[in-house]
Structure formats: C-alpha cells, structure tokens
C-alpha cells in the first residue's frame, strides 16, 4: 500500500504541469503499465483519441491530444502516443507545437550525455535526428512548426 501511494504521488507530480514534460518525466513512463499512463494523462486533461489508437495481438498504441489552438479549434496544442507490448509502455512520442518547450527537452538530451548520431534523415520536409545514451534511444523530428521527441529503451545485448 505504501508503494502504491508513493507511485501515485510520483505520477501526480509527473503530470502536474499538464502538457509540458521534462526528459526524466518522459523516461519514467517507459516500463509503466498502459492503464497507469492513460489514467494519469486523462486526469490531467489529455484526451484519449480512439480513432488514432489501435491494438494488434499483444501490441498496442494509444494516442492522446491536449487542448486546442485558439484560432484552429480542430488542432490540438500537443499530441502524445504510447506504444506497448503486453500492456507495458516501451516507446512514446511527444509532439509539441512550441519550439521553446522542444528546445528544453533537446538540451536535456544533450546534457544527459546522449551521443548524437551522424545519421540524419530528411523526409516529407522533416528532419529526424537520433541520440543514443546508455539507457535510452531518442529521436527528434522537426518540421512544419511541429516538434516531436521519441523515447525508447536502449536494449543492448
């Protein structure tokens, strides 16, 4: 019971800033159950988007949106997608529309000691860059006023 309460308090702290995450907050979601992540996001005004979610066998992905732009009501302020095997989150994508919030996370990735890979991809007017640390693999995708951070565990043999 003590550990469950501690875990819930940590999740509350994790999502207290609603849509803006820090790198360690994103990393902490890896390995958590899909239901825990979903409950916490929904509690902090993220909306589950079933039309952009799916499940096939033991794998699933679930998409969330946060808020709406003042001028474009159909456009969300932020997007979040978790991917999981056997109901355990193993990859996430966090899309922001603000370069400042994106830059803060990118700076954290660089400060964490993650090594930037020379491989960069340009596809559909988006630049994709990879960073590798001991524990995580990060991908940044930038283009058309959209900024995405992908986080997944670095499973080294």
N, CA, C and O atoms as a DFTB+ gen file, in Angstrom:
628 C
 N C O
     1  1       0.822      -1.186       0.000
     2  2       0.000       0.000       0.000
     3  2       0.871       1.257       0.000
     4  3       0.587       2.221      -0.710
     5  1       1.924       1.233       0.796
     6  2       2.824       2.379       0.881
     7  2       3.450       2.665      -0.477
     8  3       3.575       3.823      -0.875
     9  1       3.850       1.595      -1.201
    10  2       4.477       1.772      -2.505
    11  2       3.480       2.259      -3.542
    12  3       3.824       3.061      -4.410
    13  1       2.255       1.781      -3.457
    14  2       1.219       2.226      -4.387
    15  2       0.939       3.710      -4.206
    16  3       0.799       4.440      -5.187
    17  1       0.857       4.156      -2.973
    18  2       0.615       5.567      -2.690
    19  2       1.787       6.421      -3.184
    20  3       1.581       7.480      -3.777
    21  1       2.996       5.964      -2.940
    22  2       4.184       6.676      -3.411
    23  2       4.177       6.786      -4.931
    24  3       4.478       7.841      -5.488
    25  1       3.828       5.677      -5.600
    26  2       3.773       5.666      -7.058
    27  2       2.740       6.669      -7.569
    28  3       3.015       7.418      -8.506
    29  1       1.560       6.686      -6.962
    30  2       0.522       7.619      -7.387
    31  2       0.932       9.070      -7.169
    32  3       0.640       9.926      -8.003
    33  1       1.601       9.352      -6.067
    34  2       2.083      10.710      -5.817
    35  2       3.133      11.117      -6.855
    36  3       3.153      12.260      -7.311
    37  1       3.994      10.183      -7.218
    38  2       5.001      10.462      -8.258
    39  2       4.325      10.758      -9.587
    40  3       4.719      11.682     -10.298
    41  1       3.305       9.971      -9.923
    42  2       2.594      10.218     -11.174
    43  2       1.880      11.562     -11.142
    44  3       1.841      12.269     -12.149
    45  1       1.318      11.919      -9.993
    46  2       0.665      13.221      -9.874
    47  2       1.677      14.335     -10.121
    48  3       1.391      15.284     -10.851
    49  1       2.843      14.225      -9.525
    50  2       3.895      15.210      -9.738
    51  2       4.358      15.240     -11.179
    52  3       4.674      16.298     -11.723
    53  1       4.396      14.073     -11.787
    54  2       4.825      13.957     -13.175
    55  2       3.934      14.764     -14.102
    56  3       4.420      15.424     -15.020
    57  1       2.635      14.711     -13.865
    58  2       1.710      15.350     -14.781
    59  2       1.145      16.663     -14.259
    60  3       0.178      17.186     -14.814
    61  1       1.734      17.198     -13.204
    62  2       1.185      18.418     -12.629
    63  2       1.303      19.611     -13.567
    64  3       0.532      20.563     -13.441
    65  1       2.235      19.585     -14.493
    66  2       2.355      20.692     -15.425
    67  2       1.532      20.462     -16.679
    68  3       1.720      21.158     -17.677
    69  1       0.635      19.511     -16.647
    70  2      -0.314      19.215     -17.712
    71  2       0.349      18.799     -19.005
    72  3       0.551      17.604     -19.221
    73  1       0.694      19.721     -19.868
    74  2       1.183      19.308     -21.168
    75  2       2.701      19.358     -21.301
    76  3       3.241      18.701     -22.190
    77  1       3.397      20.087     -20.480
    78  2       4.842      20.222     -20.639
    79  2       5.575      19.195     -19.786
    80  3       5.394      19.126     -18.570
    81  1       6.397      18.407     -20.446
    82  2       7.144      17.360     -19.764
    83  2       8.633      17.672     -19.790
    84  3       9.123      18.370     -20.678
    85  1       9.329      17.151     -18.819
    86  2      10.784      17.168     -18.815
    87  2      11.245      15.792     -19.274
    88  3      10.470      14.836     -19.289
    89  1      12.499      15.706     -19.642
    90  2      13.027      14.451     -20.167
    91  2      12.889      13.308     -19.162
    92  3      12.476      12.210     -19.535
    93  1      13.228      13.548     -17.894
    94  2      13.135      12.469     -16.912
    95  2      11.694      12.010     -16.711
    96  3      11.457      10.850     -16.374
    97  1      10.736      12.900     -16.914
    98  2       9.332      12.515     -16.812
    99  2       8.950      11.581     -17.959
   100  3       8.245      10.591     -17.760
   101  1       9.421      11.905     -19.147
   102  2       9.150      11.038     -20.294
   103  2       9.799       9.669     -20.096
   104  3       9.180       8.635     -20.344
   105  1      11.051       9.678     -19.647
   106  2      11.759       8.414     -19.419
   107  2      11.048       7.555     -18.375
   108  3      11.033       6.329     -18.483
   109  1      10.462       8.194     -17.370
   110  2       9.818       7.436     -16.291
   111  2       8.579       6.683     -16.769
   112  3       8.138       5.750     -16.097
   113  1       8.016       7.058     -17.896
   114  2       6.843       6.367     -18.415
   115  2       7.194       5.021     -19.046
   116  3       6.351       4.127     -19.125
   117  1       8.428       4.885     -19.488
   118  2       8.863       3.627     -20.090
   119  2       8.841       2.551     -19.005
   120  3       9.409       2.727     -17.927
   121  1       8.184       1.448     -19.304
   122  2       8.089       0.349     -18.352
   123  2       6.841       0.400     -17.481
   124  3       6.577      -0.539     -16.730
   125  1       6.063       1.490     -17.569
   126  2       4.827       1.602     -16.796
   127  2       3.676       0.926     -17.547
   128  3       3.724       0.789     -18.770
   129  1       2.668       0.514     -16.827
   130  2       1.508      -0.111     -17.470
   131  2       0.742       0.935     -18.280
   132  3       0.726       2.116     -17.936
   133  1       0.122       0.486     -19.339
   134  2      -0.664       1.373     -20.184
   135  2      -1.789       2.017     -19.379
   136  3      -2.069       3.205     -19.544
   137  1      -2.432       1.245     -18.515
   138  2      -3.544       1.803     -17.735
   139  2      -3.074       2.909     -16.792
   140  3      -3.779       3.903     -16.621
   141  1      -1.897       2.759     -16.175
   142  2      -1.375       3.803     -15.286
   143  2      -1.075       5.081     -16.055
   144  3      -1.423       6.175     -15.610
   145  1      -0.426       4.944     -17.212
   146  2      -0.088       6.116     -18.019
   147  2      -1.367       6.786     -18.510
   148  3      -1.500       8.008     -18.443
   149  1      -2.302       5.985     -19.002
   150  2      -3.564       6.527     -19.512
   151  2      -4.329       7.258     -18.420
   152  3      -4.780       8.386     -18.623
   153  1      -4.480       6.621     -17.261
   154  2      -5.216       7.254     -16.158
   155  2      -4.591       8.586     -15.763
   156  3      -5.305       9.558     -15.516
   157  1      -3.284       8.637     -15.703
   158  2      -2.602       9.872     -15.307
   159  2      -2.764      10.962     -16.353
   160  3      -3.004      12.120     -16.013
   161  1      -2.633      10.599     -17.619
   162  2      -2.805      11.602     -18.673
   163  2      -4.232      12.143     -18.684
   164  3      -4.435      13.356     -18.752
   165  1      -5.207      11.264     -18.618
   166  2      -6.607      11.689     -18.640
   167  2      -6.922      12.563     -17.432
   168  3      -7.659      13.541     -17.555
   169  1      -6.380      12.226     -16.277
   170  2      -6.582      13.023     -15.072
   171  2      -6.081      14.454     -15.264
   172  3      -6.582      15.381     -14.627
   173  1      -5.101      14.632     -16.133
   174  2      -4.525      15.962     -16.362
   175  2      -4.918      16.541     -17.722
   176  3      -4.145      17.240     -18.377
   177  1      -6.154      16.221     -18.116
   178  2      -6.814      16.849     -19.260
   179  2      -6.292      16.439     -20.634
   180  3      -6.546      17.131     -21.620
   181  1      -5.578      15.340     -20.710
   182  2      -5.247      14.776     -22.012
   183  2      -6.452      13.936     -22.443
   184  3      -7.071      13.265     -21.616
   185  1      -6.776      13.974     -23.711
   186  2      -7.942      13.266     -24.228
   187  2      -7.496      12.053     -25.043
   188  3      -6.671      12.173     -25.948
   189  1      -8.051      10.884     -24.712
   190  2      -7.761       9.676     -25.489
   191  2      -8.387       9.842     -26.863
   192  3      -9.537      10.264     -26.984
   193  1      -7.632       9.510     -27.886
   194  2      -8.118       9.601     -29.265
   195  2      -8.242       8.196     -29.847
   196  3      -7.312       7.719     -30.497
   197  1      -9.378       7.522     -29.625
   198  2      -9.530       6.139     -30.081
   199  2      -9.395       5.977     -31.587
   200  3      -8.971       4.922     -32.060
   201  1      -9.752       7.013     -32.348
   202  2      -9.641       6.923     -33.808
   203  2      -8.185       6.901     -34.275
   204  3      -7.904       6.551     -35.422
   205  1      -7.268       7.271     -33.394
   206  2      -5.841       7.258     -33.711
   207  2      -5.092       6.246     -32.843
   208  3      -3.879       6.352     -32.660
   209  1      -5.814       5.281     -32.318
   210  2      -5.241       4.261     -31.451
   211  2      -5.585       2.893     -32.027
   212  3      -6.499       2.761     -32.841
   213  1      -4.845       1.879     -31.597
   214  2      -5.148       0.545     -32.101
   215  2      -4.433      -0.539     -31.331
   216  3      -3.537      -0.279     -30.527
   217  1      -4.854      -1.763     -31.597
   218  2      -4.270      -2.922     -30.938
   219  2      -4.224      -4.074     -31.921
   220  3      -5.173      -4.313     -32.668
   221  1      -3.099      -4.788     -31.909
   222  2      -2.964      -5.979     -32.739
   223  2      -2.176      -7.007     -31.939
   224  3      -0.987      -6.824     -31.678
   225  1      -2.830      -8.063     -31.559
   226  2      -2.180      -9.073     -30.734
   227  2      -1.786      -8.485     -29.396
   228  3      -2.616      -7.894     -28.705
   229  1      -0.521      -8.641     -29.022
   230  2      -0.015      -8.122     -27.745
   231  2       0.514      -6.697     -27.851
   232  3       0.974      -6.131     -26.859
   233  1       0.451      -6.116     -29.039
   234  2       0.974      -4.766     -29.242
   235  2      -0.172      -3.764     -29.355
   236  3      -1.222      -4.053     -29.929
   237  1       0.059      -2.577     -28.789
   238  2      -0.938      -1.525     -28.940
   239  2      -0.252      -0.176     -29.010
   240  3       0.892      -0.004     -28.588
   241  1      -0.991       0.768     -29.556
   242  2      -0.577       2.163     -29.484
   243  2      -1.814       2.957     -29.113
   244  3      -2.926       2.657     -29.549
   245  1      -1.594       3.979     -28.297
   246  2      -2.697       4.809     -27.837
   247  2      -2.283       6.266     -27.988
   248  3      -1.193       6.663     -27.577
   249  1      -3.165       7.048     -28.580
   250  2      -2.880       8.440     -28.886
   251  2      -3.743       9.351     -28.012
   252  3      -4.910       9.066     -27.740
   253  1      -3.129      10.460     -27.582
   254  2      -3.789      11.454     -26.739
   255  2      -3.568      12.832     -27.350
   256  3      -2.552      13.074     -28.002
   257  1      -4.520      13.731     -27.137
   258  2      -4.340      15.125     -27.543
   259  2      -4.576      16.002     -26.324
   260  3      -5.265      15.618     -25.379
   261  1      -3.984      17.191     -26.373
   262  2      -4.130      18.138     -25.272
   263  2      -4.547      19.490     -25.819
   264  3      -3.853      20.064     -26.658
   265  1      -5.661      19.996     -25.357
   266  2      -6.092      21.352     -25.671
   267  2      -6.384      21.594     -27.140
   268  3      -6.310      20.684     -27.966
   269  1      -6.716      22.833     -27.446
   270  2      -6.992      23.260     -28.811
   271  2      -6.389      24.633     -29.044
   272  3      -6.339      25.469     -28.141
   273  1      -5.932      24.852     -30.265
   274  2      -5.440      26.174     -30.640
   275  2      -6.587      27.174     -30.603
   276  3      -7.736      26.828     -30.879
   277  1      -6.269      28.404     -30.263
   278  2      -7.292      29.455     -30.191
   279  2      -7.905      29.722     -31.561
   280  3      -9.114      29.921     -31.672
   281  1      -7.078      29.727     -32.603
   282  2      -7.583      30.041     -33.944
   283  2      -8.054      28.812     -34.704
   284  3      -8.964      28.904     -35.528
   285  1      -7.455      27.680     -34.440
   286  2      -7.828      26.448     -35.136
   287  2      -8.334      25.432     -34.112
   288  3      -7.555      24.635     -33.590
   289  1      -9.608      25.458     -33.830
   290  2     -10.192      24.617     -32.775
   291  2      -9.988      23.122     -33.026
   292  3      -9.978      22.335     -32.080
   293  1      -9.825      22.724     -34.279
   294  2      -9.655      21.298     -34.576
   295  2      -8.210      20.834     -34.402
   296  3      -7.922      19.644     -34.523
   297  1      -7.310      21.757     -34.123
   298  2      -5.891      21.420     -33.985
   299  2      -5.494      21.416     -32.501
   300  3      -5.694      22.402     -31.791
   301  1      -4.936      20.301     -32.054
   302  2      -4.523      20.171     -30.650
   303  2      -3.251      20.972     -30.380
   304  3      -2.469      21.252     -31.289
   305  1      -3.063      21.332     -29.119
   306  2      -1.830      22.012     -28.722
   307  2      -0.658      21.028     -28.694
   308  3       0.454      21.367     -29.097
   309  1      -0.914      19.814     -28.216
   310  2       0.125      18.792     -28.106
   311  2      -0.481      17.419     -28.360
   312  3      -1.677      17.196     -28.172
   313  1       0.387      16.506     -28.794
   314  2      -0.002      15.117     -29.019
   315  2       0.936      14.215     -28.248
   316  3       2.099      14.549     -28.019
   317  1       0.413      13.068     -27.852
   318  2       1.207      12.109     -27.106
   319  2       0.774      10.721     -27.557
   320  3      -0.422      10.431     -27.598
   321  1       1.728       9.862     -27.895
   322  2       1.403       8.488     -28.286
   323  2       2.288       7.536     -27.508
   324  3       3.506       7.700     -27.452
   325  1       1.658       6.539     -26.909
   326  2       2.423       5.489     -26.250
   327  2       2.273       4.213     -27.067
   328  3       1.227       3.953     -27.661
   329  1       3.321       3.441     -27.084
   330  2       3.302       2.126     -27.704
   331  2       3.682       1.127     -26.627
   332  3       4.494       1.419     -25.748
   333  1       3.082      -0.065     -26.705
   334  2       3.295      -1.038     -25.645
   335  2       3.250      -2.462     -26.192
   336  3       2.579      -2.750     -27.183
   337  1       3.969      -3.324     -25.529
   338  2       3.888      -4.763     -25.719
   339  2       3.389      -5.340     -24.407
   340  3       3.902      -5.004     -23.340
   341  1       2.391      -6.207     -24.486
   342  2       1.845      -6.846     -23.287
   343  2       1.463      -5.826     -22.211
   344  3       1.711      -6.041     -21.025
   345  1       0.855      -4.711     -22.643
   346  2       0.345      -3.672     -21.742
   347  2       1.427      -2.900     -20.983
   348  3       1.115      -2.213     -20.010
   349  1       2.689      -2.997     -21.408
   350  2       3.778      -2.257     -20.774
   351  2       4.348      -1.273     -21.796
   352  3       4.775      -1.666     -22.882
   353  1       4.347      -0.006     -21.438
   354  2       4.816       1.052     -22.340
   355  2       6.300       0.876     -22.641
   356  3       7.123       0.794     -21.730
   357  1       6.638       0.818     -23.951
   358  2       8.031       0.639     -24.335
   359  2       8.522       1.687     -25.330
   360  3       9.684       1.665     -25.736
   361  1       7.653       2.589     -25.716
   362  2       8.059       3.660     -26.621
   363  2       7.001       4.749     -26.554
   364  3       5.816       4.466     -26.378
   365  1       7.440       6.013     -26.698
   366  2       6.478       7.110     -26.706
   367  2       6.939       8.204     -27.651
   368  3       8.128       8.381     -27.917
   369  1       5.957       8.923     -28.139
   370  2       6.180      10.089     -28.988
   371  2       5.442      11.257     -28.352
   372  3       4.259      11.154     -28.026
   373  1       6.141      12.353     -28.181
   374  2       5.579      13.556     -27.576
   375  2       5.751      14.687     -28.574
   376  3       6.873      15.113     -28.849
   377  1       4.639      15.175     -29.118
   378  2       4.685      16.217     -30.139
   379  2       4.224      17.544     -29.565
   380  3       3.145      17.650     -28.982
   381  1       5.069      18.557     -29.744
   382  2       4.779      19.901     -29.271
   383  2       4.670      20.850     -30.459
   384  3       5.169      20.553     -31.544
   385  1       4.033      21.966     -30.254
   386  2       3.954      22.991     -31.286
   387  2       4.739      24.235     -30.903
   388  3       4.648      25.265     -31.571
   389  1       5.512      24.136     -29.824
   390  2       6.301      25.277     -29.349
   391  2       7.789      24.944     -29.433
   392  3       8.231      23.972     -28.822
   393  1       8.557      25.716     -30.163
   394  2       9.989      25.423     -30.261
   395  2      10.720      25.562     -28.925
   396  3      11.716      24.876     -28.696
   397  1      10.240      26.443     -28.041
   398  2      10.921      26.639     -26.755
   399  2      10.827      25.392     -25.875
   400  3      11.822      24.967     -25.288
   401  1       9.650      24.816     -25.786
   402  2       9.467      23.602     -24.976
   403  2      10.272      22.441     -25.564
   404  3      10.871      21.657     -24.828
   405  1      10.281      22.340     -26.883
   406  2      11.080      21.309     -27.558
   407  2      12.566      21.503     -27.250
   408  3      13.271      20.543     -26.940
   409  1      13.031      22.741     -27.337
   410  2      14.452      23.032     -27.118
   411  2      14.887      22.660     -25.701
   412  3      16.005      22.185     -25.504
   413  1      14.021      22.869     -24.723
   414  2      14.352      22.493     -23.344
   415  2      14.613      20.994     -23.227
   416  3      15.570      20.577     -22.576
   417  1      13.762      20.185     -23.856
   418  2      13.956      18.729     -23.805
   419  2      15.197      18.337     -24.600
   420  3      15.961      17.478     -24.161
   421  1      15.406      18.946     -25.750
   422  2      16.604      18.650     -26.541
   423  2      17.868      18.973     -25.751
   424  3      18.835      18.213     -25.791
   425  1      17.867      20.079     -25.042
   426  2      19.014      20.435     -24.202
   427  2      19.238      19.386     -23.112
   428  3      20.379      19.041     -22.802
   429  1      18.150      18.883     -22.536
   430  2      18.270      17.833     -21.519
   431  2      18.865      16.556     -22.111
   432  3      19.678      15.889     -21.472
   433  1      18.458      16.221     -23.330
   434  2      19.017      15.036     -24.000
   435  2      20.519      15.201     -24.168
   436  3      21.286      14.281     -23.881
   437  1      20.935      16.357     -24.625
   438  2      22.362      16.616     -24.831
   439  2      23.127      16.605     -23.514
   440  3      24.232      16.067     -23.445
   441  1      22.550      17.194     -22.468
   442  2      23.202      17.228     -21.158
   443  2      23.274      15.849     -20.508
   444  3      24.122      15.615     -19.647
   445  1      22.397      14.939     -20.911
   446  2      22.386      13.591     -20.327
   447  2      23.571      12.749     -20.789
   448  3      23.799      11.651     -20.282
   449  1      24.318      13.271     -21.747
   450  2      25.461      12.518     -22.268
   451  2      25.112      11.657     -23.463
   452  3      25.947      10.884     -23.933
   453  1      23.895      11.776     -23.962
   454  2      23.491      11.006     -25.140
   455  2      24.349      11.427     -26.325
   456  3      24.625      12.611     -26.517
   457  1      24.759      10.460     -27.101
   458  2      25.614      10.708     -28.265
   459  2      24.751      10.937     -29.495
   460  3      23.902      10.113     -29.835
   461  1      24.975      12.060     -30.155
   462  2      24.249      12.366     -31.381
   463  2      24.829      11.521     -32.501
   464  3      26.042      11.509     -32.709
   465  1      23.976      10.820     -33.216
   466  2      24.411      10.004     -34.340
   467  2      24.489      10.888     -35.579
   468  3      23.670      11.787     -35.768
   469  1      25.476      10.621     -36.409
   470  2      25.661      11.412     -37.617
   471  2      24.535      11.209     -38.626
   472  3      24.349      12.013     -39.540
   473  1      23.795      10.130     -38.445
   474  2      22.723       9.818     -39.381
   475  2      21.551      10.763     -39.127
   476  3      20.991      10.809     -38.032
   477  1      21.197      11.511     -40.163
   478  2      20.012      12.356     -40.109
   479  2      19.195      12.051     -41.347
   480  3      19.745      11.873     -42.434
   481  1      17.902      11.991     -41.187
   482  2      17.021      11.713     -42.306
   483  2      16.179      12.938     -42.602
   484  3      15.721      13.626     -41.690
   485  1      15.983      13.201     -43.865
   486  2      15.063      14.258     -44.273
   487  2      13.995      13.588     -45.121
   488  3      14.278      13.035     -46.184
   489  1      12.763      13.650     -44.631
   490  2      11.644      13.024     -45.331
   491  2      10.411      13.873     -45.099
   492  3      10.132      14.278     -43.970
   493  1       9.677      14.142     -46.158
   494  2       8.443      14.930     -46.080
   495  2       8.683      16.263     -45.351
   496  3       7.877      16.680     -44.519
   497  1       9.780      16.910     -45.674
   498  2      10.141      18.217     -45.107
   499  2      10.318      18.184     -43.596
   500  3      10.077      19.180     -42.914
   501  1      10.742      17.026     -43.071
   502  2      11.030      16.883     -41.650
   503  2      12.444      16.339     -41.488
   504  3      12.881      15.483     -42.257
   505  1      13.150      16.841     -40.487
   506  2      14.497      16.374     -40.185
   507  2      14.419      15.498     -38.944
   508  3      13.871      15.894     -37.915
   509  1      14.972      14.315     -39.061
   510  2      14.968      13.355     -37.964
   511  2      16.402      13.119     -37.511
   512  3      17.268      12.805     -38.327
   513  1      16.659      13.268     -36.207
   514  2      17.984      13.098     -35.634
   515  2      17.909      12.096     -34.490
   516  3      16.922      12.057     -33.755
   517  1      18.959      11.283     -34.339
   518  2      18.984      10.253     -33.308
   519  2      20.060      10.545     -32.271
   520  3      21.145      11.026     -32.597
   521  1      19.740      10.246     -31.022
   522  2      20.663      10.375     -29.901
   523  2      20.600       9.058     -29.124
   524  3      19.521       8.516     -28.884
   525  1      21.767       8.559     -28.739
   526  2      21.837       7.273     -28.037
   527  2      22.524       7.487     -26.692
   528  3      23.610       8.062     -26.622
   529  1      21.877       7.016     -25.623
   530  2      22.506       7.014     -24.300
   531  2      22.592       5.566     -23.840
   532  3      22.146       4.657     -24.541
   533  1      23.149       5.361     -22.698
   534  2      23.272       4.010     -22.157
   535  2      21.912       3.369     -21.970
   536  3      21.740       2.180     -22.239
   537  1      20.939       4.152     -21.508
   538  2      19.633       3.601     -21.165
   539  2      18.534       3.848     -22.196
   540  3      17.561       3.096     -22.244
   541  1      18.670       4.896     -23.027
   542  2      17.591       5.271     -23.934
   543  2      18.086       5.617     -25.325
   544  3      19.240       5.992     -25.530
   545  1      17.170       5.478     -26.273
   546  2      17.360       5.976     -27.634
   547  2      16.332       7.084     -27.819
   548  3      15.154       6.915     -27.505
   549  1      16.792       8.212     -28.329
   550  2      15.918       9.358     -28.570
   551  2      15.927       9.673     -30.058
   552  3      16.946       9.534     -30.733
   553  1      14.795      10.092     -30.546
   554  2      14.702      10.586     -31.909
   555  2      13.998      11.927     -31.832
   556  3      12.982      12.065     -31.151
   557  1      14.537      12.913     -32.529
   558  2      13.865      14.202     -32.626
   559  2      13.423      14.373     -34.073
   560  3      14.172      14.073     -35.002
   561  1      12.211      14.854     -34.251
   562  2      11.655      15.070     -35.582
   563  2      11.142      16.496     -35.629
   564  3      10.262      16.875     -34.854
   565  1      11.695      17.290     -36.543
   566  2      11.351      18.707     -36.623
   567  2      10.926      19.036     -38.046
   568  3      11.589      18.657     -39.012
   569  1       9.806      19.749     -38.158
   570  2       9.358      20.217     -39.466
   571  2       7.980      20.834     -39.388
   572  3       7.156      20.443     -38.562
   573  1       7.737      21.796     -40.252
   574  2       6.420      22.427     -40.373
   575  2       5.819      22.850     -39.031
   576  3       4.671      22.516     -38.738
   577  1       6.566      23.566     -38.233
   578  2       6.095      24.036     -36.923
   579  2       5.641      22.902     -36.007
   580  3       4.736      23.080     -35.192
   581  1       6.264      21.752     -36.141
   582  2       5.964      20.597     -35.308
   583  2       7.283      20.049     -34.767
   584  3       8.273      19.949     -35.492
   585  1       7.279      19.697     -33.489
   586  2       8.489      19.237     -32.806
   587  2       8.143      17.979     -32.026
   588  3       7.294      18.009     -31.135
   589  1       8.797      16.873     -32.361
   590  2       8.470      15.591     -31.743
   591  2       9.705      14.970     -31.109
   592  3      10.796      14.998     -31.679
   593  1       9.514      14.411     -29.924
   594  2      10.561      13.675     -29.216
   595  2      10.078      12.234     -29.076
   596  3       8.980      11.991     -28.575
   597  1      10.896      11.279     -29.517
   598  2      10.601       9.864     -29.313
   599  2      11.565       9.340     -28.262
   600  3      12.749       9.676     -28.281
   601  1      11.066       8.517     -27.341
   602  2      11.879       7.904     -26.296
   603  2      11.588       6.410     -26.290
   604  3      10.431       5.991     -26.310
   605  1      12.644       5.619     -26.261
   606  2      12.508       4.166     -26.111
   607  2      13.723       3.640     -25.378
   608  3      14.777       4.276     -25.401
   609  1      13.601       2.489     -24.725
   610  2      14.750       1.947     -24.003
   611  2      15.837       1.489     -24.972
   612  3      15.550       1.064     -26.090
   613  1      17.066       1.582     -24.533
   614  2      18.203       1.106     -25.325
   615  2      18.524      -0.307     -24.849
   616  3      19.217      -0.495     -23.849
   617  1      18.020      -1.276     -25.564
   618  2      18.232      -2.677     -25.204
   619  2      19.488      -3.163     -25.891
   620  3      19.451      -3.600     -27.041
   621  1      20.583      -3.086     -25.192
   622  2      21.841      -3.541     -25.758
   623  2      22.086      -4.982     -25.336
   624  3      21.809      -5.358     -24.198
   625  1      22.620      -5.807     -26.280
   626  2      22.900      -7.205     -25.942
   627  2      23.983      -7.356     -24.926
   628  3      24.323      -8.477     -24.547
